[in-house]
CSV table of C-alpha atoms in Angstrom, one decimal:
chain,number,residue,atom,x,y,z
A,1,MET,CA,23.1,5.7,72.4
A,2,LEU,CA,26.6,4.9,71.3
A,3,ASN,CA,25.7,5.4,67.7
A,4,LYS,CA,24.3,8.9,68.5
A,5,LEU,CA,27.4,9.9,70.3
A,6,PHE,CA,29.5,8.5,67.4
A,7,LYS,CA,27.4,10.5,64.9
A,8,HIS,CA,27.8,13.8,66.8
A,9,GLU,CA,31.5,13.1,67.4
A,10,MET,CA,32.1,12.5,63.7
A,11,LYS,CA,30.3,15.7,62.8
A,12,ALA,CA,32.3,17.7,65.4
A,13,ASN,CA,35.6,16.4,63.8
A,14,ALA,CA,34.4,16.7,60.2
A,15,ARG,CA,34.0,20.5,60.5
A,16,PHE,CA,37.8,20.8,60.8
A,17,LEU,CA,39.1,17.9,58.7
A,18,LEU,CA,36.8,17.9,55.6
A,19,PRO,CA,37.8,21.5,54.6
A,20,LEU,CA,41.4,20.6,55.1
A,21,TYR,CA,41.1,17.5,52.9
A,22,LEU,CA,39.5,19.7,50.3
A,23,ILE,CA,42.4,22.2,50.4
A,24,LEU,CA,44.8,19.3,50.2
A,25,PHE,CA,43.0,17.9,47.2
A,26,VAL,CA,42.9,21.3,45.4
A,27,LEU,CA,46.6,21.9,46.0
A,28,SER,CA,47.4,18.4,44.8
A,29,LEU,CA,45.5,19.1,41.5
A,30,ILE,CA,47.3,22.4,41.1
A,31,ASN,CA,50.7,20.9,41.7
A,32,ARG,CA,50.0,18.1,39.3
A,33,VAL,CA,49.2,20.6,36.5
A,34,ILE,CA,52.1,22.8,37.3
A,35,ILE,CA,54.6,19.9,37.4
A,36,GLY,CA,53.2,18.7,34.1
A,37,LEU,CA,53.5,22.1,32.4
A,38,ASP,CA,57.2,22.6,33.0
A,39,ILE,CA,57.2,26.1,31.4
A,40,PHE,CA,58.3,28.3,34.4
A,41,ASP,CA,61.6,29.8,33.5
A,42,GLY,CA,63.5,32.6,35.2
A,43,ALA,CA,61.4,34.8,37.5
A,44,LEU,CA,58.4,32.5,36.9
A,45,ALA,CA,60.2,29.6,38.6
A,46,ILE,CA,58.8,31.1,41.8
A,47,ILE,CA,55.4,29.7,40.9
A,48,PRO,CA,56.1,25.9,41.1
A,49,ARG,CA,58.3,26.5,44.2
A,50,PHE,CA,55.5,28.4,45.9
A,51,SER,CA,52.8,25.8,44.9
A,52,ILE,CA,54.9,22.9,46.1
A,53,PHE,CA,55.6,24.8,49.4
A,54,ALA,CA,51.8,25.3,49.9
A,55,TYR,CA,51.3,21.7,49.1
A,56,ILE,CA,53.8,20.5,51.7
A,57,VAL,CA,52.3,22.9,54.3
A,58,SER,CA,48.8,21.4,53.6
A,59,ILE,CA,50.1,17.9,54.2
A,60,ILE,CA,51.7,18.9,57.5
A,61,ALA,CA,48.5,20.7,58.4
A,62,VAL,CA,46.3,17.6,57.8
A,63,ILE,CA,48.6,15.5,60.1
A,64,VAL,CA,49.0,18.1,62.8
A,65,VAL,CA,45.4,19.1,62.9
A,66,THR,CA,44.2,15.5,63.1
A,67,PHE,CA,46.5,14.9,66.1
A,68,ILE,CA,45.5,18.2,67.8
A,69,ILE,CA,41.8,17.5,67.3
A,70,MET,CA,42.1,14.1,68.8
A,71,ILE,CA,43.4,15.7,72.0
A,72,MET,CA,41.2,18.8,72.0
A,73,ARG,CA,37.9,16.8,71.4
A,74,PHE,CA,38.7,14.6,74.4
A,75,TYR,CA,39.8,17.4,76.7
A,76,LYS,CA,37.5,20.2,75.7
A,77,ASN,CA,34.3,18.2,75.1
A,78,LEU,CA,34.6,15.9,78.2
A,79,LEU,CA,36.7,17.7,80.8
A,80,SER,CA,36.1,21.5,80.3
A,81,ASP,CA,32.7,23.2,80.8
A,82,GLU,CA,31.2,21.0,78.0
A,83,GLY,CA,31.8,18.1,80.3
A,84,TYR,CA,28.7,19.2,82.3
A,85,LEU,CA,26.7,18.5,79.3
A,86,MET,CA,28.4,15.2,78.2
A,87,PHE,CA,28.4,13.6,81.6
A,88,THR,CA,24.8,14.4,82.3
A,89,LEU,CA,23.5,12.8,79.0
A,90,THR,CA,21.7,9.6,79.4
A,91,VAL,CA,24.8,7.6,78.4
A,92,GLU,CA,27.5,5.6,80.3
A,93,SER,CA,30.9,7.1,80.7
A,94,HIS,CA,32.5,4.2,78.8
A,95,GLN,CA,30.3,5.0,75.8
A,96,LEU,CA,31.8,8.5,75.8
A,97,ILE,CA,35.3,7.1,75.7
A,98,ILE,CA,34.5,4.5,73.0
A,99,SER,CA,32.8,7.1,70.8
A,100,LYS,CA,35.8,9.4,71.1
A,101,LEU,CA,38.2,6.6,70.5
A,102,LEU,CA,36.5,5.2,67.4
A,103,THR,CA,36.1,8.6,65.9
A,104,ALA,CA,39.7,9.5,66.5
A,105,ALA,CA,40.9,6.2,65.0
A,106,ILE,CA,38.7,6.7,61.9
A,107,TRP,CA,39.9,10.2,61.3
A,108,ILE,CA,43.6,9.3,61.8
A,109,VAL,CA,43.3,6.5,59.2
A,110,SER,CA,41.4,8.8,56.8
A,111,SER,CA,44.0,11.5,57.2
A,112,VAL,CA,46.8,9.0,56.4
A,113,LEU,CA,44.8,7.8,53.4
A,114,ALA,CA,44.1,11.3,52.2
A,115,VAL,CA,47.8,12.2,52.3
A,116,PHE,CA,48.7,9.0,50.5
A,117,ALA,CA,46.0,9.5,47.8
A,118,SER,CA,47.2,13.1,47.3
A,119,LEU,CA,50.8,12.0,46.8
A,120,LEU,CA,49.6,9.6,44.1
A,121,LEU,CA,47.5,12.3,42.6
A,122,VAL,CA,50.5,14.7,42.3
A,123,PHE,CA,53.3,12.3,41.4
A,124,ALA,CA,51.8,9.1,39.9
A,125,ASN,CA,51.8,8.3,36.2
A,126,PRO,CA,51.2,5.0,34.4
A,127,ASP,CA,54.9,4.2,34.5
A,128,SER,CA,55.5,4.9,38.1
A,129,ILE,CA,52.4,2.9,39.1
A,130,SER,CA,53.4,-0.2,37.2
A,131,GLU,CA,56.9,0.2,38.8
A,132,ILE,CA,55.4,0.4,42.3
A,133,TRP,CA,53.2,-2.7,41.5
A,134,TYR,CA,56.3,-4.5,40.3
A,135,GLN,CA,58.3,-3.7,43.4
A,136,ILE,CA,55.5,-4.7,45.7
A,137,ARG,CA,55.0,-8.1,44.0
A,138,LEU,CA,58.8,-8.6,44.0
A,139,GLY,CA,58.9,-7.8,47.7
A,140,LEU,CA,56.0,-10.2,48.4
A,141,THR,CA,57.7,-13.1,46.6
A,142,GLU,CA,60.9,-12.5,48.6
A,143,LEU,CA,59.0,-12.3,51.9
A,144,ASP,CA,57.3,-15.6,50.9
A,145,VAL,CA,60.7,-17.2,50.5
A,146,ILE,CA,61.9,-15.8,53.8
A,147,PHE,CA,58.8,-16.7,55.8
A,148,LYS,CA,58.3,-20.1,54.1
A,149,GLY,CA,54.7,-19.4,53.0
A,150,ARG,CA,53.7,-17.7,56.2
A,151,THR,CA,53.4,-14.3,54.7
A,152,THR,CA,49.6,-14.2,55.0
A,153,LEU,CA,49.8,-14.8,58.7
A,154,LEU,CA,52.5,-12.2,58.9
A,155,PHE,CA,50.3,-9.6,57.2
A,156,ILE,CA,47.3,-10.4,59.3
A,157,GLU,CA,49.4,-10.0,62.4
A,158,LEU,CA,50.9,-6.7,61.2
A,159,ALA,CA,47.5,-5.3,60.4
A,160,ILE,CA,46.3,-6.3,63.9
A,161,LEU,CA,49.4,-4.7,65.4
A,162,ALA,CA,48.8,-1.5,63.4
A,163,ILE,CA,45.2,-1.2,64.5
A,164,PHE,CA,45.9,-2.2,68.2
A,165,GLY,CA,49.0,0.1,68.2
A,166,LEU,CA,46.8,3.1,67.0
A,167,ILE,CA,44.1,2.4,69.6
A,168,HIS,CA,46.8,1.9,72.3
A,169,ASN,CA,48.4,5.2,71.5
A,170,ILE,CA,45.1,7.1,71.5
A,171,LEU,CA,44.0,5.5,74.8
A,172,MET,CA,47.4,6.3,76.4
A,173,ILE,CA,46.9,10.0,75.5
A,174,TYR,CA,43.3,9.8,76.9
A,175,LEU,CA,44.5,8.3,80.2
A,176,ALA,CA,47.2,10.9,80.5
A,177,ILE,CA,44.6,13.7,80.0
A,178,ALA,CA,42.3,12.1,82.5
A,179,ILE,CA,45.1,11.8,85.1
A,180,GLY,CA,46.2,15.4,84.4
A,181,HIS,CA,42.6,16.5,85.0
A,182,LEU,CA,42.8,15.1,88.6
A,183,PHE,CA,45.2,17.9,89.5
A,184,ASN,CA,43.7,21.2,90.6
A,185,GLY,CA,45.4,23.7,88.3
A,186,HIS,CA,48.3,22.8,86.1
A,187,LYS,CA,46.1,20.2,84.4
A,188,LEU,CA,48.1,20.5,81.1
A,189,LEU,CA,51.4,20.0,82.8
A,190,GLY,CA,49.9,17.1,84.8
A,191,SER,CA,48.7,15.5,81.6
A,192,PHE,CA,52.1,15.9,80.0
A,193,VAL,CA,53.9,14.5,83.1
A,194,ALA,CA,51.4,11.6,83.2
A,195,TYR,CA,52.1,10.8,79.6
A,196,VAL,CA,55.8,10.7,80.1
A,197,GLY,CA,55.3,8.7,83.2
A,198,ILE,CA,53.0,6.1,81.6
A,199,SER,CA,55.4,5.8,78.6
A,200,MET,CA,58.4,5.2,80.9
A,201,VAL,CA,56.7,2.6,83.0
A,202,MET,CA,55.4,0.7,79.9
A,203,GLN,CA,58.7,0.8,78.1
A,204,THR,CA,60.4,-0.6,81.2
A,205,ILE,CA,57.9,-3.4,81.5
A,206,ILE,CA,58.1,-4.2,77.7
A,207,SER,CA,62.0,-4.2,77.8
A,208,VAL,CA,62.0,-6.6,80.8
A,209,LEU,CA,59.4,-8.7,79.1
A,210,ALA,CA,61.4,-8.8,75.8
A,211,ALA,CA,64.5,-9.7,77.8
A,212,ILE,CA,62.7,-12.6,79.5
A,213,VAL,CA,61.2,-13.9,76.3
A,214,GLY,CA,64.6,-13.5,74.5
A,215,SER,CA,66.4,-15.5,77.2
A,216,ILE,CA,63.8,-18.3,77.4
A,217,PHE,CA,63.6,-18.7,73.6
A,218,ARG,CA,67.2,-17.9,72.8
A,219,GLU,CA,67.5,-20.4,70.1
A,220,SER,CA,64.3,-19.6,68.2
A,221,VAL,CA,64.5,-15.8,68.5
A,222,THR,CA,67.3,-15.7,66.0
A,223,ASN,CA,65.1,-17.6,63.6
A,224,VAL,CA,63.2,-15.2,61.4
A,225,LEU,CA,60.1,-17.5,61.5
A,226,SER,CA,59.8,-16.6,65.2
A,227,LEU,CA,58.3,-13.3,64.2
A,228,PRO,CA,55.0,-14.6,62.9
A,229,ASN,CA,55.1,-17.6,65.1
A,230,PHE,CA,55.4,-16.1,68.5
A,231,ILE,CA,57.0,-12.6,68.7
A,232,PHE,CA,54.1,-10.8,67.0
A,233,PRO,CA,51.4,-12.8,68.8
A,234,ILE,CA,53.1,-11.9,72.2
A,235,GLY,CA,53.3,-8.3,71.1
A,236,ILE,CA,49.6,-8.3,70.1
A,237,PHE,CA,48.7,-9.8,73.4
A,238,THR,CA,50.7,-7.3,75.4
A,239,ILE,CA,49.2,-4.3,73.6
A,240,LEU,CA,45.8,-5.8,74.1
A,241,ILE,CA,46.4,-6.0,77.9
A,242,LEU,CA,47.6,-2.4,77.9
A,243,ILE,CA,44.5,-1.2,75.9
A,244,VAL,CA,42.2,-2.8,78.4
A,245,LEU,CA,44.2,-1.4,81.3
A,246,TYR,CA,44.2,2.2,79.9
A,247,PHE,CA,40.5,2.0,79.0
A,248,PHE,CA,39.4,0.9,82.5
A,249,ALA,CA,41.7,3.3,84.2
A,250,THR,CA,40.3,6.2,82.2
A,251,ASN,CA,36.7,5.0,82.9
A,252,TYR,CA,37.4,4.6,86.6
A,253,ILE,CA,38.6,8.3,86.8
A,254,PHE,CA,35.5,9.4,84.9
A,255,ARG,CA,33.1,7.4,87.1
A,256,ASN,CA,34.7,8.1,90.5
A,257,LYS,CA,37.1,11.0,90.3
A,258,LEU,CA,35.5,13.5,87.9
A,259,ASN,CA,36.9,16.9,88.8
A,260,LEU,CA,35.0,19.4,86.5
A,261,GLU,CA,35.7,23.0,87.4
B,1,MET,CA,3.8,9.7,97.2
B,2,SER,CA,7.5,8.7,97.3
B,3,ALA,CA,10.3,11.3,97.6
B,4,ILE,CA,12.0,12.5,94.4
B,5,LEU,CA,15.2,13.1,96.2
B,6,GLU,CA,16.5,11.4,99.4
B,7,CYS,CA,19.8,12.0,101.0
B,8,ASN,CA,21.0,9.9,104.0
B,9,SER,CA,24.0,11.0,105.9
B,10,LEU,CA,25.3,12.4,102.7
B,11,THR,CA,28.9,13.6,103.0
B,12,LYS,CA,31.3,14.9,100.4
B,13,LYS,CA,34.9,15.7,101.4
B,14,TYR,CA,37.5,17.2,99.1
B,15,ALA,CA,41.2,16.8,100.0
B,16,SER,CA,41.2,19.5,102.7
B,17,LEU,CA,37.6,20.5,102.9
B,18,THR,CA,34.3,19.1,103.9
B,19,ALA,CA,31.9,20.4,101.3
B,20,LEU,CA,28.8,18.6,102.6
B,21,ASN,CA,28.6,17.2,106.1
B,22,ASN,CA,26.1,14.5,107.0
B,23,ILE,CA,23.1,15.8,105.1
B,24,ASN,CA,19.7,14.2,105.7
B,25,LEU,CA,17.2,15.6,103.3
B,26,SER,CA,14.0,14.4,101.6
B,27,LEU,CA,12.3,16.3,98.9
B,28,GLU,CA,8.7,15.6,97.8
B,29,ARG,CA,7.4,15.7,94.3
B,30,GLY,CA,5.5,18.7,92.9
B,31,ARG,CA,7.3,21.4,94.7
B,32,ILE,CA,9.5,24.4,93.8
B,33,ILE,CA,12.3,24.4,96.3
B,34,GLY,CA,14.9,27.1,96.8
B,35,LEU,CA,18.4,25.8,97.7
B,36,LEU,CA,19.8,28.7,99.5
B,37,GLY,CA,23.1,29.5,101.1
B,38,PRO,CA,26.0,31.8,100.8
B,39,ASN,CA,28.9,31.3,98.3
B,40,GLY,CA,30.8,28.2,99.1
B,41,SER,CA,28.2,26.6,101.3
B,42,GLY,CA,27.9,23.4,99.3
B,43,LYS,CA,24.9,24.2,97.0
B,44,THR,CA,26.8,23.3,93.8
B,45,THR,CA,28.4,20.2,95.4
B,46,LEU,CA,24.9,18.9,96.3
B,47,ILE,CA,23.6,19.6,92.7
B,48,LYS,CA,26.7,17.9,91.2
B,49,LEU,CA,26.1,14.9,93.5
B,50,ILE,CA,22.5,14.7,92.3
B,51,ASN,CA,23.7,14.7,88.7
B,52,GLY,CA,26.4,12.0,89.2
B,53,LEU,CA,29.3,14.5,88.4
B,54,LEU,CA,30.6,13.8,91.9
B,55,VAL,CA,30.6,10.6,94.0
B,56,PRO,CA,29.7,10.9,97.7
B,57,THR,CA,32.5,10.3,100.2
B,58,SER,CA,29.9,8.5,102.5
B,59,GLY,CA,26.2,8.3,102.8
B,60,THR,CA,23.7,7.8,100.0
B,61,LEU,CA,21.7,9.9,97.6
B,62,LYS,CA,18.7,8.5,95.7
B,63,ILE,CA,16.6,10.0,93.0
B,64,ALA,CA,13.2,8.4,92.7
B,65,GLY,CA,14.7,5.4,94.6
B,66,ASN,CA,17.7,5.0,92.3
B,67,LEU,CA,21.4,5.8,92.9
B,68,PRO,CA,22.7,8.4,90.4
B,69,GLY,CA,23.4,6.8,87.0
B,70,THR,CA,22.0,6.5,83.6
B,71,ALA,CA,18.5,5.8,84.9
B,72,THR,CA,18.4,8.9,87.0
B,73,LYS,CA,19.9,11.1,84.3
B,74,LYS,CA,16.8,10.3,82.3
B,75,VAL,CA,14.6,11.9,84.9
B,76,VAL,CA,16.8,14.8,86.1
B,77,SER,CA,17.1,18.0,84.0
B,78,TYR,CA,20.2,19.9,85.0
B,79,LEU,CA,21.2,23.5,84.4
B,80,PRO,CA,24.8,24.0,85.5
B,81,GLU,CA,26.2,27.4,86.4
B,82,LYS,CA,28.5,27.1,83.4
B,83,THR,CA,27.9,27.8,79.8
B,84,TYR,CA,28.1,24.2,78.8
B,85,LEU,CA,26.9,24.1,75.2
B,86,PRO,CA,29.5,23.7,72.5
B,87,ASP,CA,30.1,27.2,71.1
B,88,TRP,CA,30.4,26.1,67.5
B,89,MET,CA,26.9,24.8,67.4
B,90,LYS,CA,23.9,26.7,66.1
B,91,VAL,CA,21.1,27.1,68.6
B,92,SER,CA,19.1,24.7,66.3
B,93,GLU,CA,21.9,22.2,66.5
B,94,THR,CA,21.8,22.2,70.3
B,95,ILE,CA,18.1,21.5,70.1
B,96,ASP,CA,18.8,18.5,67.8
B,97,PHE,CA,21.5,17.4,70.3
B,98,PHE,CA,19.0,17.4,73.2
B,99,LYS,CA,16.4,15.7,71.1
B,100,ASP,CA,18.9,12.9,70.3
B,101,PHE,CA,19.9,12.3,73.9
B,102,TYR,CA,16.8,13.0,76.0
B,103,GLU,CA,13.7,11.0,75.2
B,104,ASP,CA,11.6,13.5,77.3
B,105,PHE,CA,12.8,16.5,75.2
B,106,ASP,CA,10.0,18.5,73.6
B,107,GLU,CA,11.4,20.2,70.5
B,108,LYS,CA,8.2,22.2,69.7
B,109,LYS,CA,8.2,23.7,73.2
B,110,ALA,CA,11.9,24.7,72.9
B,111,TYR,CA,11.2,26.5,69.6
B,112,GLU,CA,8.1,28.2,71.1
B,113,MET,CA,10.2,29.6,73.9
B,114,LEU,CA,13.0,30.7,71.6
B,115,ASP,CA,10.4,32.5,69.6
B,116,ARG,CA,8.9,34.2,72.7
B,117,LEU,CA,12.4,35.5,73.7
B,118,HIS,CA,13.1,36.6,70.1
B,119,LEU,CA,16.1,34.3,69.8
B,120,ASP,CA,17.2,33.2,66.3
B,121,PRO,CA,17.7,29.4,66.1
B,122,GLN,CA,20.1,29.9,63.2
B,123,LYS,CA,22.6,31.9,65.4
B,124,ARG,CA,25.8,30.2,66.5
B,125,MET,CA,26.3,29.9,70.3
B,126,LYS,CA,29.6,31.8,70.2
B,127,THR,CA,27.9,34.9,68.7
B,128,LEU,CA,25.5,35.1,71.6
B,129,SER,CA,26.1,37.2,74.8
B,130,LYS,CA,26.6,35.4,78.1
B,131,GLY,CA,23.0,36.2,79.2
B,132,THR,CA,21.6,35.0,75.9
B,133,LYS,CA,23.5,31.7,76.2
B,134,GLU,CA,22.0,31.3,79.6
B,135,LYS,CA,18.6,31.8,78.2
B,136,VAL,CA,19.1,29.2,75.6
B,137,GLN,CA,20.4,26.7,78.1
B,138,LEU,CA,17.5,27.3,80.4
B,139,ILE,CA,15.1,26.9,77.5
B,140,LEU,CA,16.7,23.5,76.6
B,141,VAL,CA,16.6,22.3,80.2
B,142,MET,CA,13.0,23.4,80.8
B,143,SER,CA,11.9,21.8,77.5
B,144,ARG,CA,12.5,18.4,79.0
B,145,LYS,CA,9.6,16.7,80.8
B,146,ALA,CA,11.7,15.6,83.7
B,147,ASP,CA,10.8,14.6,87.3
B,148,LEU,CA,13.5,16.7,88.9
B,149,TYR,CA,14.9,20.0,87.6
B,150,CYS,CA,18.2,21.1,89.1
B,151,LEU,CA,18.8,24.8,88.3
B,152,ASP,CA,22.1,26.1,89.5
B,153,GLU,CA,22.0,29.9,89.6
B,154,PRO,CA,19.6,30.1,86.7
B,155,ILE,CA,18.9,33.8,86.9
B,156,GLY,CA,22.3,35.2,87.8
B,157,GLY,CA,23.3,36.5,84.4
B,158,VAL,CA,20.1,37.7,82.8
B,159,ASP,CA,18.3,41.0,82.8
B,160,PRO,CA,15.3,41.5,85.1
B,161,ALA,CA,12.7,41.4,82.3
B,162,ALA,CA,14.1,38.0,81.1
B,163,ARG,CA,14.3,36.9,84.7
B,164,ASP,CA,10.5,37.3,85.1
B,165,TYR,CA,9.9,35.5,81.9
B,166,ILE,CA,12.3,32.7,82.9
B,167,LEU,CA,10.7,32.3,86.4
B,168,ASN,CA,7.3,32.2,84.7
B,169,THR,CA,8.6,29.6,82.3
B,170,ILE,CA,9.8,27.5,85.2
B,171,ILE,CA,6.5,27.8,87.1
B,172,SER,CA,4.3,27.1,84.1
B,173,ASN,CA,6.5,24.3,82.6
B,174,TYR,CA,6.8,21.7,85.3
B,175,ASN,CA,4.1,19.2,85.9
B,176,GLU,CA,2.6,18.3,89.2
B,177,ASN,CA,4.8,15.3,89.7
B,178,ALA,CA,8.0,17.2,89.1
B,179,THR,CA,10.1,19.1,91.5
B,180,VAL,CA,12.2,22.1,90.8
B,181,LEU,CA,15.3,22.7,92.8
B,182,ILE,CA,16.7,26.2,92.4
B,183,SER,CA,20.0,27.2,93.8
B,184,THR,CA,20.6,30.9,94.1
B,185,HIS,CA,21.5,33.7,96.4
B,186,LEU,CA,19.2,36.2,94.7
B,187,ILE,CA,16.4,35.3,97.1
B,188,ALA,CA,14.2,38.3,96.8
B,189,ASP,CA,13.7,37.7,93.1
B,190,ILE,CA,12.5,34.1,93.4
B,191,GLU,CA,10.9,34.2,96.8
B,192,ASN,CA,7.4,34.4,95.5
B,193,VAL,CA,7.6,31.3,93.4
B,194,LEU,CA,9.0,29.0,96.1
B,195,ASP,CA,7.0,26.4,98.0
B,196,GLU,CA,9.9,25.3,100.2
B,197,VAL,CA,13.4,26.4,101.2
B,198,VAL,CA,16.5,24.5,102.1
B,199,PHE,CA,19.2,26.5,103.8
B,200,ILE,CA,22.7,25.2,103.9
B,201,LYS,CA,25.7,26.7,105.6
B,202,GLU,CA,29.3,25.5,105.5
B,203,GLY,CA,28.1,22.1,104.2
B,204,SER,CA,25.5,21.5,106.9
B,205,LEU,CA,21.7,21.6,106.6
B,206,MET,CA,20.4,24.5,108.6
B,207,LEU,CA,16.7,24.5,107.7
B,208,HIS,CA,14.2,22.7,105.5
B,209,ALA,CA,10.7,24.2,105.7
B,210,SER,CA,7.8,25.3,103.7
B,211,VAL,CA,7.6,29.0,102.8
B,212,ASP,CA,4.1,29.3,104.3
B,213,ASP,CA,5.3,27.9,107.6
B,214,ILE,CA,8.1,30.4,107.8
B,215,ARG,CA,5.8,33.3,106.9
B,216,THR,CA,3.1,32.3,109.5
B,217,LYS,CA,5.4,31.1,112.3
B,218,GLU,CA,8.2,33.5,112.0
B,219,GLY,CA,6.3,36.3,110.4
B,220,LYS,CA,9.2,37.0,108.1
B,221,SER,CA,10.0,36.9,104.5
B,222,ILE,CA,12.5,34.3,103.3
B,223,ASP,CA,14.9,37.1,102.4
B,224,THR,CA,14.8,38.5,106.0
B,225,LEU,CA,15.2,35.1,107.5
B,226,PHE,CA,18.1,34.3,105.2
B,227,ARG,CA,19.9,37.6,106.3
B,228,GLU,CA,19.4,36.6,109.9
B,229,VAL,CA,20.5,33.0,109.6
B,230,PHE,CA,23.6,33.8,107.5
B,231,LYS,CA,24.5,37.1,109.2
B,232,CYS,CA,28.2,37.7,108.9
């Protein structure tokens, strides 16, 4: 059933994002051509200005819409009237959360990739690409020196941190929405307050944890190798615990405290 | 034959309000049952409990012997009082959705009923009037081959002609093992199709009896009896 939920959720998101990606792609092409032409003098200079303005707006739109859709799909589909449908399907509530989470993560990553690809499409040429390559390889060699050959480990850890961090942020928003939904009326305000509350509690806990780790391992914290060796692993572990916590808290609210109007 | 729905001391309290108070109720299979009571009497709360949208404060509720959960959702077809279909979907897409998530959904039957009511499957939900949306929802819900149909105010928003068709649909579309639970306060309109009635008032069960018994013993129509029991 999870794959069916996932399929429908991807479709529900695609109807907003695919047209936006298309607009972004078209505007990228237009800007590439206009920048290459360089023939707009005098009053005509308005054309490249306008096209670059439209392009920037489309980038912002892709990012903002991706973010808003993540919130709207969770709230509207599960906790407004549509919730009567979703919570009486022959699925478990945790499958609803997972399908939303996976879909949101995939669309966020694709939106970032789409923006990145469009920037290359507008600005890249053979010279700049080889320059970028050169700089990346230079950076990698320097990192290898600093981290004494532990760069691969470092990158694996960074990748895990990025993925877990993304999942953590989405689930934190989901939990805040679920908590806000417990209020009768002022649900939006409740969600917002819940989000601020969760952030503050978690930041306090993380600061305390960091202080403790820092004082125990005072010697090694100043060593750059401590990043891949234990600071990142501790970070990954902490985020993982938070992910599990948020997930089960949201699912608990859905199972026991559902408050559909 | 075992009961399709069994409530034991079922109680649901909200923060300041007891919505259902110690309900003991057993519904048999193969009946059309009216769940009747004034506004705020607990009808919707009972139906939400049956569908697992609420959790009882105390007591138990079992559907075909199971506590509400994925297993019971497979055998309960629920029409809420809300318009709950995503408004961006076409009618045909809502049919695909039901087909994907309910094994007992009969696509052919759904299209037949749409055709009878002259509803275009290619229309988007958001372009339909409120009454038409309700018709689509009822068609979807009645196109499942469920054991228990829970219809919360199914005829409130539709015109009398469609009301007759819908009631006919309900009567002719459930099998002898299935029970239809209809919550409404439009009693006169559905009185003729009911086998049994359940009266609830302020969260308490007032009466559970067969319509024939009421007619022979009390010599009254359900509508008259309701007006007497719930006299303000």
